[in-house]
Coordinates of C-alpha atoms in Angstrom, one line a residue:
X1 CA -194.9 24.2 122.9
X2 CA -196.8 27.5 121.8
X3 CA -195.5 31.2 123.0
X4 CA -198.3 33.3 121.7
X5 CA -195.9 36.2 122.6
X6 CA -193.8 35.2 120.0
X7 CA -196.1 35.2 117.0
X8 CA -195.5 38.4 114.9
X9 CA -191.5 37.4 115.7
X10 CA -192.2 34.4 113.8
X11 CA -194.4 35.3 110.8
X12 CA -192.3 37.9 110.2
X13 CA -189.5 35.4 109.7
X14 CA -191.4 33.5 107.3
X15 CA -192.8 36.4 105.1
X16 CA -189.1 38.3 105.4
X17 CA -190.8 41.1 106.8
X18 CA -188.7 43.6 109.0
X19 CA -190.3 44.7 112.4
X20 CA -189.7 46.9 115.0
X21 CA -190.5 48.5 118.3
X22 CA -191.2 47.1 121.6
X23 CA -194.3 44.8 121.2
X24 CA -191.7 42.6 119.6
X25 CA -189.8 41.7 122.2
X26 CA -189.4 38.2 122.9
X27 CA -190.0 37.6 126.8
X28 CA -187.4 36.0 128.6
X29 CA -189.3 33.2 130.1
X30 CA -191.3 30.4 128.2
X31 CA -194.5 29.1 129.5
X32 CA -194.2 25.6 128.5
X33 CA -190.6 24.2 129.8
X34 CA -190.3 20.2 129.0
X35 CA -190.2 17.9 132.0
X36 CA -187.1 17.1 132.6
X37 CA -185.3 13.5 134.1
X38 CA -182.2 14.7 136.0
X39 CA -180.8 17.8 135.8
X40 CA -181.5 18.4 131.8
X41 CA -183.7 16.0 129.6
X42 CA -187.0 15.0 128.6
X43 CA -187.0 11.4 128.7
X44 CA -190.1 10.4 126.5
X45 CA -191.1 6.8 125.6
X46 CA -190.2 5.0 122.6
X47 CA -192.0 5.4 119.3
X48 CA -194.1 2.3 118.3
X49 CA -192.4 0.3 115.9
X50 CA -194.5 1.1 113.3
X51 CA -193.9 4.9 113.4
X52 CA -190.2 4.8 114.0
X53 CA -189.3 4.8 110.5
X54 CA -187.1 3.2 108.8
X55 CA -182.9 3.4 109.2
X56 CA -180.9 6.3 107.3
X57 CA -179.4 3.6 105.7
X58 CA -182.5 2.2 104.4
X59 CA -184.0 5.8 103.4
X60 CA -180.7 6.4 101.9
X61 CA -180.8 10.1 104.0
X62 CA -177.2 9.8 105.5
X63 CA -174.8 6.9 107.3
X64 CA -175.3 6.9 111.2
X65 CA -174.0 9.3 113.3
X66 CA -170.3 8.4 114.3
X67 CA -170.1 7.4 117.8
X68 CA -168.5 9.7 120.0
X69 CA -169.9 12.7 118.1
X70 CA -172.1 14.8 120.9
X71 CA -175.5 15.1 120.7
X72 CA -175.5 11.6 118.7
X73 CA -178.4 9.0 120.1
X74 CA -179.0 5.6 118.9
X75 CA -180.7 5.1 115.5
X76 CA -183.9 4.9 115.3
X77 CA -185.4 6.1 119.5
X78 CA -187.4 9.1 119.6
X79 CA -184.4 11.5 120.8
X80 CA -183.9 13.5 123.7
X81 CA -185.1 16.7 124.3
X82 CA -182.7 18.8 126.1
X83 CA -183.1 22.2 128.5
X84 CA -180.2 22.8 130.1
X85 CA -177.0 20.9 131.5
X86 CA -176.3 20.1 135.6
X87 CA -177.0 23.2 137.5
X88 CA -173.4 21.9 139.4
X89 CA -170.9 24.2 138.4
X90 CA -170.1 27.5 136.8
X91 CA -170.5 26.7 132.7
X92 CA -173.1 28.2 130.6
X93 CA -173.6 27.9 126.6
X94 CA -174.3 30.5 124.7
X95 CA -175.8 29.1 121.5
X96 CA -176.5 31.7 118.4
X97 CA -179.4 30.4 115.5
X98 CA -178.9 31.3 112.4
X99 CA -182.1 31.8 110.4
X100 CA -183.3 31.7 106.9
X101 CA -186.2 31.5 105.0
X102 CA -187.2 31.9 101.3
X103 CA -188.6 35.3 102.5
X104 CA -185.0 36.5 104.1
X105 CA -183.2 35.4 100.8
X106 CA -185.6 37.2 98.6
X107 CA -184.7 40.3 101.3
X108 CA -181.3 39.9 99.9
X109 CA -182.1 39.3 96.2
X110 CA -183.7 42.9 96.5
X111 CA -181.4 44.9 98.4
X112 CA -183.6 45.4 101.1
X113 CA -181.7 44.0 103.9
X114 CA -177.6 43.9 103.6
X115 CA -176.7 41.0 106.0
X116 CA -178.2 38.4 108.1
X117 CA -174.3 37.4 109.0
X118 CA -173.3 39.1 112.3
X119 CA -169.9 39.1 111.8
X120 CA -169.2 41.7 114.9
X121 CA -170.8 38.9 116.9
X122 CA -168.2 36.4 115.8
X123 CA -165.3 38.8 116.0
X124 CA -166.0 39.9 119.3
X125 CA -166.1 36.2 120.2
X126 CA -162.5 35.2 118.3
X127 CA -161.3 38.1 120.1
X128 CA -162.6 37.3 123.7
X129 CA -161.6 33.8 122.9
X130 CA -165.4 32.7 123.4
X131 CA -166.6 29.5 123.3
X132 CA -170.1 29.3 121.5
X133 CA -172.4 27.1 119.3
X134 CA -173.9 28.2 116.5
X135 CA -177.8 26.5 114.8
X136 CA -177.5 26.6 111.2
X137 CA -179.8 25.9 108.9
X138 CA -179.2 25.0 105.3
X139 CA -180.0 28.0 103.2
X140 CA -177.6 30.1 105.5
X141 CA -174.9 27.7 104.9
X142 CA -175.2 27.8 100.9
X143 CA -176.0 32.1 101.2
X144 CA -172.7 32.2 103.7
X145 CA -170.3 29.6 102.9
X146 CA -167.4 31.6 104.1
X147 CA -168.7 32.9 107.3
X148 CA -169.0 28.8 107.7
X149 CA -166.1 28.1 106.9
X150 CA -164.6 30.9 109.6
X151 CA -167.1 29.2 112.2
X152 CA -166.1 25.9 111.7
X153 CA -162.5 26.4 111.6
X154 CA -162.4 28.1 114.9
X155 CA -162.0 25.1 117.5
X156 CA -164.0 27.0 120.1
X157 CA -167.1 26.3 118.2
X158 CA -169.5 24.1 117.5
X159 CA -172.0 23.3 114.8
X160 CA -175.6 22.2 115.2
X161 CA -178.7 21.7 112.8
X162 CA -181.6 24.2 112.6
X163 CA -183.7 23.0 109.8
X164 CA -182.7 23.4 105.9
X165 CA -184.9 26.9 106.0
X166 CA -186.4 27.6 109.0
X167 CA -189.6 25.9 108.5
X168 CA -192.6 24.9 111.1
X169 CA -192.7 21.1 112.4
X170 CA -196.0 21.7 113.9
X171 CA -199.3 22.6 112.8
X172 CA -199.3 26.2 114.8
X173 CA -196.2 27.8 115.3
X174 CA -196.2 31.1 114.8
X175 CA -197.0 31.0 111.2
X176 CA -194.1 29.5 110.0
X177 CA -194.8 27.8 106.5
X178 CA -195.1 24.2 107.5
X179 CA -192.7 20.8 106.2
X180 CA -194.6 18.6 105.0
X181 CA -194.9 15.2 107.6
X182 CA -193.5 13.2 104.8
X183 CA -190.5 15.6 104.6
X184 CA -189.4 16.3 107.9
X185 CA -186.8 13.4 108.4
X186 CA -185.1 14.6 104.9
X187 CA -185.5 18.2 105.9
X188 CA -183.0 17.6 108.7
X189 CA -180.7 14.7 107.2
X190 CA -180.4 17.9 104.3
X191 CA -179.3 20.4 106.5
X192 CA -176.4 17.8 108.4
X193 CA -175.4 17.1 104.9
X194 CA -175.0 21.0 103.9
X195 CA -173.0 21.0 107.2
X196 CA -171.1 18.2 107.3
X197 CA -168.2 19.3 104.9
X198 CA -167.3 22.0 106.2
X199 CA -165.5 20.1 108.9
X200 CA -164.6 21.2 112.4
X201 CA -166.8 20.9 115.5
X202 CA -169.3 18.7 114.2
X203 CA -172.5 18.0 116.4
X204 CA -176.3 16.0 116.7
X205 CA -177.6 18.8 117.8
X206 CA -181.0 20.2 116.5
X207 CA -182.9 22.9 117.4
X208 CA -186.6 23.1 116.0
X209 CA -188.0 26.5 114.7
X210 CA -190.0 28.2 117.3
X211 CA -189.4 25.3 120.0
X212 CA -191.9 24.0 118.3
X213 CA -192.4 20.1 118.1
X214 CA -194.7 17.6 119.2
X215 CA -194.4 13.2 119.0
X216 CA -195.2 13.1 115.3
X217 CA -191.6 15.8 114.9
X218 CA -189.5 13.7 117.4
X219 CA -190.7 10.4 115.5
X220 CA -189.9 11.8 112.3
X221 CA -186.3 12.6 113.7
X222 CA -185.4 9.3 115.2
X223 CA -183.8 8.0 112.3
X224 CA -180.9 10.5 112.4
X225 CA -179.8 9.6 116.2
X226 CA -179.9 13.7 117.4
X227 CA -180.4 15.2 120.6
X228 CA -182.9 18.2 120.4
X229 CA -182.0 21.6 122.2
X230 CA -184.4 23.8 123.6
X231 CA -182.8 26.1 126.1
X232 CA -184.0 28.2 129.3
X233 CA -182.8 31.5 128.5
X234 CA -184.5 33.5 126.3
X235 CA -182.6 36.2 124.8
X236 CA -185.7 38.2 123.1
X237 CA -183.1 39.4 120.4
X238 CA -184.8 39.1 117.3
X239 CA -186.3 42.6 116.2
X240 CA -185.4 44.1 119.7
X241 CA -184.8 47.8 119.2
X242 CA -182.8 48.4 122.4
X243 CA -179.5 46.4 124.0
X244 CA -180.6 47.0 127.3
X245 CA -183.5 44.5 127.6
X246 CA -181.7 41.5 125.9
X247 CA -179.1 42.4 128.7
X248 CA -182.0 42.0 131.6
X249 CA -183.5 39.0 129.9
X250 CA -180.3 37.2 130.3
X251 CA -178.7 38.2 133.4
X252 CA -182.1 38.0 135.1
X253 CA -182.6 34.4 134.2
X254 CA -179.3 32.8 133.6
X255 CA -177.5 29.5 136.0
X256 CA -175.1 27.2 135.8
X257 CA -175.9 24.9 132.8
X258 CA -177.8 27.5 131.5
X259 CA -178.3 27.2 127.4
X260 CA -178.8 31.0 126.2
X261 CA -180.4 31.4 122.9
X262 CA -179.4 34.4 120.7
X263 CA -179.4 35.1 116.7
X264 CA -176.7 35.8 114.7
X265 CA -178.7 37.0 111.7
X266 CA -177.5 40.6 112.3
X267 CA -180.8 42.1 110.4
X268 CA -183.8 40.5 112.3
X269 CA -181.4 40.9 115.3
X270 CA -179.7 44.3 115.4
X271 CA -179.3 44.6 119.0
X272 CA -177.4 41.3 119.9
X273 CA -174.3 42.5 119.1
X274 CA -174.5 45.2 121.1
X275 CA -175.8 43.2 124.0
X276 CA -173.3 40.7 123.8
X277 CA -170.1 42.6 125.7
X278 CA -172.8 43.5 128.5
X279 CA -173.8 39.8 128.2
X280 CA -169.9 38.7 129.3
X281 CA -169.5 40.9 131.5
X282 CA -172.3 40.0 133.6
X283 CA -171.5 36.8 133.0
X284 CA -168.2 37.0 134.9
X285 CA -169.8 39.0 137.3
X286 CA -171.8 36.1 138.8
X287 CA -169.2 33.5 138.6
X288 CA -170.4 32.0 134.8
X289 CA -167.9 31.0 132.1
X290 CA -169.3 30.2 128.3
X291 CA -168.5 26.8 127.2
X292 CA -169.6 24.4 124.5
X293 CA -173.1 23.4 124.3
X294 CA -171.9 19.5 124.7
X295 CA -169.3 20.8 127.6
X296 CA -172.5 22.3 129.6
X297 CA -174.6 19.3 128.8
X298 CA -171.8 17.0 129.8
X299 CA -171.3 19.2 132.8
X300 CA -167.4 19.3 132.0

């Protein structure tokens, strides 16, 4: 799943680098959307037993999701790859990623960038009383353990897996430094675990850097009985320079069961909270209420 438009987005993630102007923008359609079965998933066939690796249990990675817990799949099935929910109804998710990379944390270290935490993001949504799910990968939990801590104790949210930090699963995505093949089942059990304790709105979801992912990734996940989340909106937040656009990109493309994607890591995404009231407001506009990721997937 390669969007060339999205390359200099993506390196610049994985060097830390800061960009700006318009050739950034992220476009707000994909070229590559998965085939879906029904209204929302990518049904593909089962790995060969000999690629479908061995149980969490045996690897020692983590017990087996609990059942009832959404986005959990059985053990050991090359999981589902998810778009969007039922286009019946009027729910939408609005889903925020929170990146970061060795280069973002050394931004920090050095004072060059104050915060990849949007906290006006998650006021704005306590205060609107907002349903949303936030991605989270493992090095923003341990850099923010108190903005976790606020996210998972509010019970409109939900907390999904996006890598431990932000690293490629396939061999060409966007420049991303690569996990090794060997690695990527632990690279994802890791992040769950960095989660896990922090309680609240736990989910299986997992959303891959960059969209990017192949068989070999899926195989590599089966193990840890996820569902993977693409989405069909586009929010072309990171490094925008302007509200306006990521306003456009939305609206212009959002329907019931949509699955937004936004950032929450306010200094590769300035704009988003800015966006965001715009976002809402349009949103009523047309009829659309946020909900939980597993809501809009369940069509609830």
């Amino acid at each position: 799943m390669i969007r060339p438009r999205l390359r200099p987005l993506l390196a610049a993630l994985a060097t830390g680098t800061v960009l700006s102007g318009a050739a950034c923008a992220v476009p707000p359609s994909r070229a590559a959307p998965p085939i879906f079965v029904g209204p929302s998933v990518t049904t593909a066939a089962p790995p060969p037993a000999a690629t479908a690796g061995p149980s969490p249990t045996a690897t020692g990675l983590e017990s087996p999701p609990a059942a009832g817990v959404p986005g959990a799949t059985p053990v050991g099935a090359r999981p589902p790859v998810v778009d969007h929910g039922p286009r019946s109804g009027n729910r939408v998710a609005l889903t925020f990623d929170a990146d970061m990379t060795d280069g973002m944390l050394q931004n920090l270290r050095t004072g060059r960038v104050k915060s990849y935490a949007n906290l006006r993001i998650v006021d704005l949504l306590e205060r609107e009383q907002i349903p949303a799910t936030f991605f989270l990968t493992g090095k923003w939990v341990q850099r923010y353990p108190e903005v976790t801590r606020r996210l998972a104790g509010n019970p409109r949210f939900e907390l999904a897996n996006h890598t431990y930090g932000h690293e490629a699963f396939t061999g060409d995505c966007y420049d991303l430094p690569r996990v090794r093949a060997t690695g990527m089942t632990d690279n994802v059990a890791r992040t769950f675990r960095a989660i896990e304790p922090y309680g609240g709105r736990q989910t299986r979801y997992f959303r891959f850097p960059g969209l990017c992912h192949d068989a070999a990734a899926l195989d590599a996940l089966a193990p840890l009985g996820l569902t993977v989340v693409d989405g069909d909106v586009v929010s072309g937040d990171p490094f925008a320079t302007a509200w306006e656009p990521l306003v456009r990109a939305v609206l212009d493309n959002v329907r019931p069961g949509s699955v937004v994607i936004m950032h929450v890591t306010e200094a590769n995404a300035r704009m988003t909270d800015e966006a965001l009231p715009h976002i809402l407001a349009g949103l009523r506009e047309r009829g659309l209420v946020p909900a939980t990721l597993s809501e809009v997937l369940a069509g609830a």
